[in-house]
Short mmCIF file of C-alpha atoms in Angstrom, two decimals:
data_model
loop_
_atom_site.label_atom_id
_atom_site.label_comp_id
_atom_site.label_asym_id
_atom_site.label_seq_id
_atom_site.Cartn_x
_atom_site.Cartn_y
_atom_site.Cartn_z
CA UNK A 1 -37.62 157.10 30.76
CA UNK A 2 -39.19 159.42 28.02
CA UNK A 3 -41.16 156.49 26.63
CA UNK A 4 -42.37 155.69 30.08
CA UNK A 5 -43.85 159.15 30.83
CA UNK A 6 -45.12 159.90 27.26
CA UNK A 7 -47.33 156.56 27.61
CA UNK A 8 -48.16 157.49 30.93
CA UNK A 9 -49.52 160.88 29.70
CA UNK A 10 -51.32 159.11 26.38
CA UNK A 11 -53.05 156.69 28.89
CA UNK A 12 -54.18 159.36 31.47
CA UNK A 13 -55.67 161.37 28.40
CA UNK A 14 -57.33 158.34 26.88
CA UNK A 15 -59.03 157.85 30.80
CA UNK A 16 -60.27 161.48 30.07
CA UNK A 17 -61.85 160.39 26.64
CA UNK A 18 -63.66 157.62 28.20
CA UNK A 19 -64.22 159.15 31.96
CA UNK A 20 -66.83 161.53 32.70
CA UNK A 21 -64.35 164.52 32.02
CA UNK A 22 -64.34 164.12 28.24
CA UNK A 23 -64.97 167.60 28.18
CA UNK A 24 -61.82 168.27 29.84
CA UNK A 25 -60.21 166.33 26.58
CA UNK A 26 -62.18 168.60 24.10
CA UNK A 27 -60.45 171.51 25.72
CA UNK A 28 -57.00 170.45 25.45
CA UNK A 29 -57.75 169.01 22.10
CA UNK A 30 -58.72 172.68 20.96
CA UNK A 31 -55.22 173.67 23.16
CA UNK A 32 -53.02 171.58 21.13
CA UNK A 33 -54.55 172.82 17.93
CA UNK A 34 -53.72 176.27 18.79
CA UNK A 35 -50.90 175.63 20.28
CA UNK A 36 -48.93 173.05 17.32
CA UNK A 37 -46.49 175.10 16.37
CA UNK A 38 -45.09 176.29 19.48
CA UNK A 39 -42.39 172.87 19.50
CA UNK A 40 -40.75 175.02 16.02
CA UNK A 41 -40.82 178.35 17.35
CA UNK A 42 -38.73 177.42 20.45
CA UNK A 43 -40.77 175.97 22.85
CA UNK A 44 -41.73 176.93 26.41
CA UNK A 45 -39.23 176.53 28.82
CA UNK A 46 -39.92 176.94 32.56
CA UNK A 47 -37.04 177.61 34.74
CA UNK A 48 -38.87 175.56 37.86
CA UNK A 49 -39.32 172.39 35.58
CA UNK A 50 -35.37 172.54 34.63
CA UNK A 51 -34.50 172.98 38.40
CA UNK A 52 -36.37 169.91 39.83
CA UNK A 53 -34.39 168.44 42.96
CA UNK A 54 -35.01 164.87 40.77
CA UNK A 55 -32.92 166.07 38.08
CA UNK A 56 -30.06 166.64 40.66
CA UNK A 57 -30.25 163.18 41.54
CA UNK A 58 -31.32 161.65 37.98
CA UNK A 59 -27.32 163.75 37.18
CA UNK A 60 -25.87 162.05 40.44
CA UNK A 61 -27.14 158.56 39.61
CA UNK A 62 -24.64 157.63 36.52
CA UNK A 63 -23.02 160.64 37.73
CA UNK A 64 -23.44 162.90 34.49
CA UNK A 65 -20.74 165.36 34.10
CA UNK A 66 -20.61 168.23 31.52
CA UNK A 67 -16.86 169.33 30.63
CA UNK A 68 -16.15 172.59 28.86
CA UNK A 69 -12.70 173.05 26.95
CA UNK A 70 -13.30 176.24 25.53
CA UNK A 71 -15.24 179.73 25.67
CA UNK A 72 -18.26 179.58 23.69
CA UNK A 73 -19.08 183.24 23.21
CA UNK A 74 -22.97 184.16 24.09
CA UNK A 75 -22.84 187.11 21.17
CA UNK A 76 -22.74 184.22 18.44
CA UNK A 77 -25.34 180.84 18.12
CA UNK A 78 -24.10 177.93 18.13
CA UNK A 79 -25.04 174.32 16.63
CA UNK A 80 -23.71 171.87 19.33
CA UNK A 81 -23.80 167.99 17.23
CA UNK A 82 -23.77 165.58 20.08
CA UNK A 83 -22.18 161.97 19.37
CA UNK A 84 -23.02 159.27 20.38
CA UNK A 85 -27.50 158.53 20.32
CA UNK A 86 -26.58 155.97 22.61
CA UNK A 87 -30.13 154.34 24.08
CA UNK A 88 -31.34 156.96 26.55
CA UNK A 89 -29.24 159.93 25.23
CA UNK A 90 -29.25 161.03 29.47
CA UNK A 91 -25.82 162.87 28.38
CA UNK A 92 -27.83 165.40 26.41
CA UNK A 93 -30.69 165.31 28.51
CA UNK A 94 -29.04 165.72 32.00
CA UNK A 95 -26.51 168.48 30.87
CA UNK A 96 -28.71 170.28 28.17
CA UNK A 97 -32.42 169.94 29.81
CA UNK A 98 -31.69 170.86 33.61
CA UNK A 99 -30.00 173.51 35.62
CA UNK A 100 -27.43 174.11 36.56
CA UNK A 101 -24.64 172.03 34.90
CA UNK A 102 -24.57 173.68 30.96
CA UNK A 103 -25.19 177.80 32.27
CA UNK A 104 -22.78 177.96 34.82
CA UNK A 105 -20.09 176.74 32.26
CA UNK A 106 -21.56 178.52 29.40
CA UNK A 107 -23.52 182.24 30.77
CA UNK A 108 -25.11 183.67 28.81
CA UNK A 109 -26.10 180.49 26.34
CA UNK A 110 -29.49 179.08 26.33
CA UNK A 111 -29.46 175.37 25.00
CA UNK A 112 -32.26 174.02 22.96
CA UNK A 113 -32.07 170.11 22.75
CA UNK A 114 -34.11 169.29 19.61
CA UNK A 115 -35.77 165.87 19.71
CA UNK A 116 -38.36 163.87 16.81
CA UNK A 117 -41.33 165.56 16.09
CA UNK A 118 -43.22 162.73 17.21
CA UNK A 119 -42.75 163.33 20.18
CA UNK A 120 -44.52 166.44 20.39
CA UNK A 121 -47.84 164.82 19.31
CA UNK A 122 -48.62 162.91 22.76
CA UNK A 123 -51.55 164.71 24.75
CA UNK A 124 -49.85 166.24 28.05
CA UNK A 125 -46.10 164.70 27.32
CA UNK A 126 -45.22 167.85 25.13
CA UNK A 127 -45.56 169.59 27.85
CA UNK A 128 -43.85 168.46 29.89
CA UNK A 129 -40.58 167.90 27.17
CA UNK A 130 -40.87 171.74 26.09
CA UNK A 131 -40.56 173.45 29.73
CA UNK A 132 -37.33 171.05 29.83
CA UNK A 133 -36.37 172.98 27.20
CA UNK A 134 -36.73 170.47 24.50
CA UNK A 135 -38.08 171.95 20.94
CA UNK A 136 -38.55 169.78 17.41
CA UNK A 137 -35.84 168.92 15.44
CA UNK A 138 -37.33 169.94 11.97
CA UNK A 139 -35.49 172.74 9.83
CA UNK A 140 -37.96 175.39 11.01
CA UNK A 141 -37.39 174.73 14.94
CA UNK A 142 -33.66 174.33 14.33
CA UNK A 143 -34.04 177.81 11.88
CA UNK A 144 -36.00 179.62 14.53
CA UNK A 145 -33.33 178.57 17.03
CA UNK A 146 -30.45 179.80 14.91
CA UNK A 147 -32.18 182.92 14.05
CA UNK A 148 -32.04 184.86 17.20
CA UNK A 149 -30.27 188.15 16.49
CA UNK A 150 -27.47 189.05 18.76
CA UNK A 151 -26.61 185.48 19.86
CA UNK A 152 -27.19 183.14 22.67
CA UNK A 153 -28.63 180.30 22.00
CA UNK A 154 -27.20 176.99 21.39
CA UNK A 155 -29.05 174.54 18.88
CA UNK A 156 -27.91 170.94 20.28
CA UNK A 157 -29.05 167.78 17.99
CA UNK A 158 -28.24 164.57 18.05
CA UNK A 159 -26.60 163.82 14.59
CA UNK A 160 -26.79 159.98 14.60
CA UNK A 161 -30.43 160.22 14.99
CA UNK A 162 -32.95 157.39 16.10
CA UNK A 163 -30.55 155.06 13.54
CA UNK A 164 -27.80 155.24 15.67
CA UNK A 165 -29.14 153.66 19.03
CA UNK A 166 -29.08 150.79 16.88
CA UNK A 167 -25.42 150.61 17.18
CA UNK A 168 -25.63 151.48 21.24
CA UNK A 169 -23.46 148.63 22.39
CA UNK A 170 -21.18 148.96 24.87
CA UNK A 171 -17.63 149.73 23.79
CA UNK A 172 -19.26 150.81 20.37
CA UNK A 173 -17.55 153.87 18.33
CA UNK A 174 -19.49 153.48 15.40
CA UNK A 175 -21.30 157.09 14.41
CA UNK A 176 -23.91 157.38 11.99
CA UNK A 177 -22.50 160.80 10.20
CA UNK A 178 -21.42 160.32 6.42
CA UNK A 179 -24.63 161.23 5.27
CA UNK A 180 -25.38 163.19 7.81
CA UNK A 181 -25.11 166.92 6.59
CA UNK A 182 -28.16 168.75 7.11
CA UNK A 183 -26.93 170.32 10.03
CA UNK A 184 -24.08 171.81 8.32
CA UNK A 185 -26.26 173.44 5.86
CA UNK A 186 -28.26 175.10 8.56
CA UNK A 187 -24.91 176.09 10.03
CA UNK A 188 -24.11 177.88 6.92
CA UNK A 189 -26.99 178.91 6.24
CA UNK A 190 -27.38 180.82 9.72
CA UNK A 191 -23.77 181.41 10.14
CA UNK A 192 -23.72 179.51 13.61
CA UNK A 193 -20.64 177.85 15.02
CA UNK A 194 -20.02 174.48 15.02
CA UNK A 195 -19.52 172.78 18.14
CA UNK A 196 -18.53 168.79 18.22
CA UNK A 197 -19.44 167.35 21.80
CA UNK A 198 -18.98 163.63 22.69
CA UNK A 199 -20.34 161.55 25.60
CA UNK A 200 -18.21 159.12 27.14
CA UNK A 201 -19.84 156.30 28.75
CA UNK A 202 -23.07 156.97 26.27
CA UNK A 203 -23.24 153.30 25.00
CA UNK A 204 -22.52 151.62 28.09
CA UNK A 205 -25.73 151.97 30.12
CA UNK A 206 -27.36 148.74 28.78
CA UNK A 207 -26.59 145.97 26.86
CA UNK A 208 -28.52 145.62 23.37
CA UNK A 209 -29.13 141.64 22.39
CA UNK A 210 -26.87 141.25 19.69
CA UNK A 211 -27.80 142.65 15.80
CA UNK A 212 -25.15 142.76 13.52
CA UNK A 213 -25.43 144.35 10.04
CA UNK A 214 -27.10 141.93 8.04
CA UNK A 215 -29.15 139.97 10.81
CA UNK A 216 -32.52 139.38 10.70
CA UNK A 217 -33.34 141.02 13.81
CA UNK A 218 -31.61 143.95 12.67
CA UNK A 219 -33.26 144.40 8.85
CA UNK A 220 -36.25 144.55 10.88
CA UNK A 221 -35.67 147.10 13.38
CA UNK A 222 -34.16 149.30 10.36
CA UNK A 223 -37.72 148.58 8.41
CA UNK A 224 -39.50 149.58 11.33
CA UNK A 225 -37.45 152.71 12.26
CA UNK A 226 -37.86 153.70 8.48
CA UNK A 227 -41.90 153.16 8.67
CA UNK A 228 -42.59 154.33 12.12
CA UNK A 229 -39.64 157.53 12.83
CA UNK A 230 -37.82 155.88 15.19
CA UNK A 231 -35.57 152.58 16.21
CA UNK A 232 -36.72 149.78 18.95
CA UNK A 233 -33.13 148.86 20.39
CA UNK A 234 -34.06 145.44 22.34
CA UNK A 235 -31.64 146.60 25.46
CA UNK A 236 -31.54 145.21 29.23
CA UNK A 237 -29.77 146.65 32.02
CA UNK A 238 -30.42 146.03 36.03
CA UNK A 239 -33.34 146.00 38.09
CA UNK A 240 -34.22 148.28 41.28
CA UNK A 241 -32.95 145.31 43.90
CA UNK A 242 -30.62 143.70 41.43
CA UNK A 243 -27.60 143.76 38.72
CA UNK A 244 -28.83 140.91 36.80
CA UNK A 245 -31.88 141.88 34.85
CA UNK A 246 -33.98 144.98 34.10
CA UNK A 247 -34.63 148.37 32.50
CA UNK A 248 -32.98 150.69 34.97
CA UNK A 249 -29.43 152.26 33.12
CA UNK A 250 -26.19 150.93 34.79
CA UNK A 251 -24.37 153.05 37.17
CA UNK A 252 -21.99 154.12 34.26
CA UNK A 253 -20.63 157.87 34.65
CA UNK A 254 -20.98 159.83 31.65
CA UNK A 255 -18.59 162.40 30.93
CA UNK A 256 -19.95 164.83 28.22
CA UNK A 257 -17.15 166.95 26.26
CA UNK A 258 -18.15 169.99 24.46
CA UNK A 259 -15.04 170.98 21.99
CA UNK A 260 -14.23 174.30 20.71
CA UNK A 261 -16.35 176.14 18.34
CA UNK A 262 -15.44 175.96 14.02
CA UNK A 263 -16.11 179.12 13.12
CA UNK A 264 -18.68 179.74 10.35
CA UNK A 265 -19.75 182.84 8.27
CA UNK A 266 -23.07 182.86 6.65
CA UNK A 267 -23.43 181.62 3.79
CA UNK A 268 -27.53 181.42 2.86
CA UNK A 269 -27.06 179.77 -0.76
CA UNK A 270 -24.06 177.07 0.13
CA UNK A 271 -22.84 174.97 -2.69
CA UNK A 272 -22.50 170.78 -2.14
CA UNK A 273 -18.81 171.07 -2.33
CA UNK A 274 -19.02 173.99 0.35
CA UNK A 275 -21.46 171.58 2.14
CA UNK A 276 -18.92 168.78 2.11
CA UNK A 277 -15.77 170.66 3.07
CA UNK A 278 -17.01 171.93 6.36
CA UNK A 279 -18.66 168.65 7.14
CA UNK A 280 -15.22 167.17 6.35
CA UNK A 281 -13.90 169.63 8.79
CA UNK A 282 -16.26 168.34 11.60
CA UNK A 283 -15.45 165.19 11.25
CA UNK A 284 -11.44 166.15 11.54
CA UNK A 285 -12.29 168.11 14.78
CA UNK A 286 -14.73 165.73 16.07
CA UNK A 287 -12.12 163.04 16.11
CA UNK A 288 -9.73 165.10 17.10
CA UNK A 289 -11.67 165.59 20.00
CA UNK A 290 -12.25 162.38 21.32
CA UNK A 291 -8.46 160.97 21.28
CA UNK A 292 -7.53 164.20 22.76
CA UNK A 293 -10.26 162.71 25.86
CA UNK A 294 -9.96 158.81 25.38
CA UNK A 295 -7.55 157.85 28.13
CA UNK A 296 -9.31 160.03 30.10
CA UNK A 297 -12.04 157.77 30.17
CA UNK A 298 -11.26 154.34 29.88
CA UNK A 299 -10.70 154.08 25.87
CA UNK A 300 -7.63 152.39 24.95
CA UNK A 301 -5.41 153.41 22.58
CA UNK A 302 -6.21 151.38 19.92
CA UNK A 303 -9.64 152.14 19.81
CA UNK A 304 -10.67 155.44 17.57
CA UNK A 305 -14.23 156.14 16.20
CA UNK A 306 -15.79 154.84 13.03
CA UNK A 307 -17.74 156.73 10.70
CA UNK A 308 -20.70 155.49 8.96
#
């Protein structure tokens, strides 16, 4: 959906460019310039954009639903790591990027969903993403984010990253996270909570043609995703009139867990073995999390997550 409207928004501003309102694309030109580092410094939310009736039904759709199992309190910030990337990532969009489903569970907490830079290069589209309340995932947005003295804010990043939608099959449990620990070190390094939050039903809102480790198909996806930022899952799902073929999601409800919080104190010079033990600690609590939830949600027993 993302990809649809940022090409949308690069085409309408290339139709300026070669239009008679060129002019019109000299002015935002000299906007964006001015305004580039806004997407680190945490964005520009609007309240109206996040309460859009068409997010109420984009939520009802799958249905999304967001479920809290413990206080998060608003005098500390928080770094929510949200499992799995899945294709669209509409758990972390619907609950994090729209009102009301994450501050009536959580007052007093304003989430920041940080997303690839990229993204907030397209004419128009960055717009749009940052008054949903989406800011850039580098170390100075996510610092920024952490930074804010007396609490409230909740940093939420998706740990498996662009990589990780490669795996998006359904019934998949495989998490790119071994060598993921950059977000612990900003955790340390700001002294924010942890937070582990999985989203059941993630990987089952298309079906990705088949690319096993090793495949051709999938050595070139990982080339591209290493040369271009981000992965090209080939995925299918239904069309507007019928099941069989298309690019609309399933009807798949996604039931977003957000665990309790691993407390942190600030540590702004944290050793690798420091590094390592509270990642190791994630992990333990992020697992812990989802077989606590599993049979709530269709997982069988036998079936526990794999970490990459």
């Amino acid at each position: 959906f993302l990809s649809l409207v940022a090409e949308f928004c690069c085409g309408f501003f290339v139709i300026l460019i070669l239009g008679n309102f060129w002019f019109l694309a000299v002015l935002y030109l000299l906007w964006l310039y001015l305004d580039w580092e806004t997407p680190c410094a945490g964005g520009r939310r609007s309240q109206w954009v996040r309460s859009w009736t068409v997010w109420k039904y984009f939520r009802e759709y799958f249905p999304i639903h967001l479920i809290k199992t413990s206080e998060l309190n608003p005098n500390h910030n928080y770094l929510l790591g949200f499992h799995p990337h899945g294709v669209l990532v509409a758990g972390a969009f619907g609950n994090f990027c729209t009102d009301p489903p994450f501050k009536n569970l959580f007052p007093g907490l304003t989430p920041y969903l940080h997303i690839m830079p990229i993204w907030f290069g397209c004419p128009f589209f960055r717009e749009y993403i940052m008054s949903a309340g989406m800011v850039s995932a580098s170390k100075e947005s996510v610092s920024h984010v952490l930074s804010n003295e007396g609490g409230g804010h909740a940093s939420v990043i998706v740990i498996g990253g662009a990589e990780e939608s490669l795996n998006a099959h359904p019934g998949s449990l495989t998490l790119n996270i071994l060598k993921r620990k950059g977000f612990i070190k900003m955790a340390l390094k700001h002294g924010a909570h942890l937070v582990p939050v999985f989203s059941f039903g993630e990987n089952e809102l298309f079906k990705q043609v088949a690319n096993p480790k090793g495949s051709w198909l999938r050595n070139l996806q990982e080339k591209l995703q290493k040369i271009m930022g981000f992965a090209l899952p080939l995925f299918h799902a239904r069309g507007v009139f019928q099941y069989s073929f298309g690019l609309i999601p399933y009807r798949q409800p996604i039931h977003t867990v957000v665990g309790s919080p691993i407390p942190v104190k600030q540590n702004l010079y944290p050793t690798t073995e420091e590094i390592d033990q509270l990642h190791a600690l994630y992990l333990q609590k992020l697992k812990k999390l989802f077989e606590e939830h599993k049979s709530n949600y269709g997982i069988p027993a036998h079936k526990t997550l794999i970490f990459e």
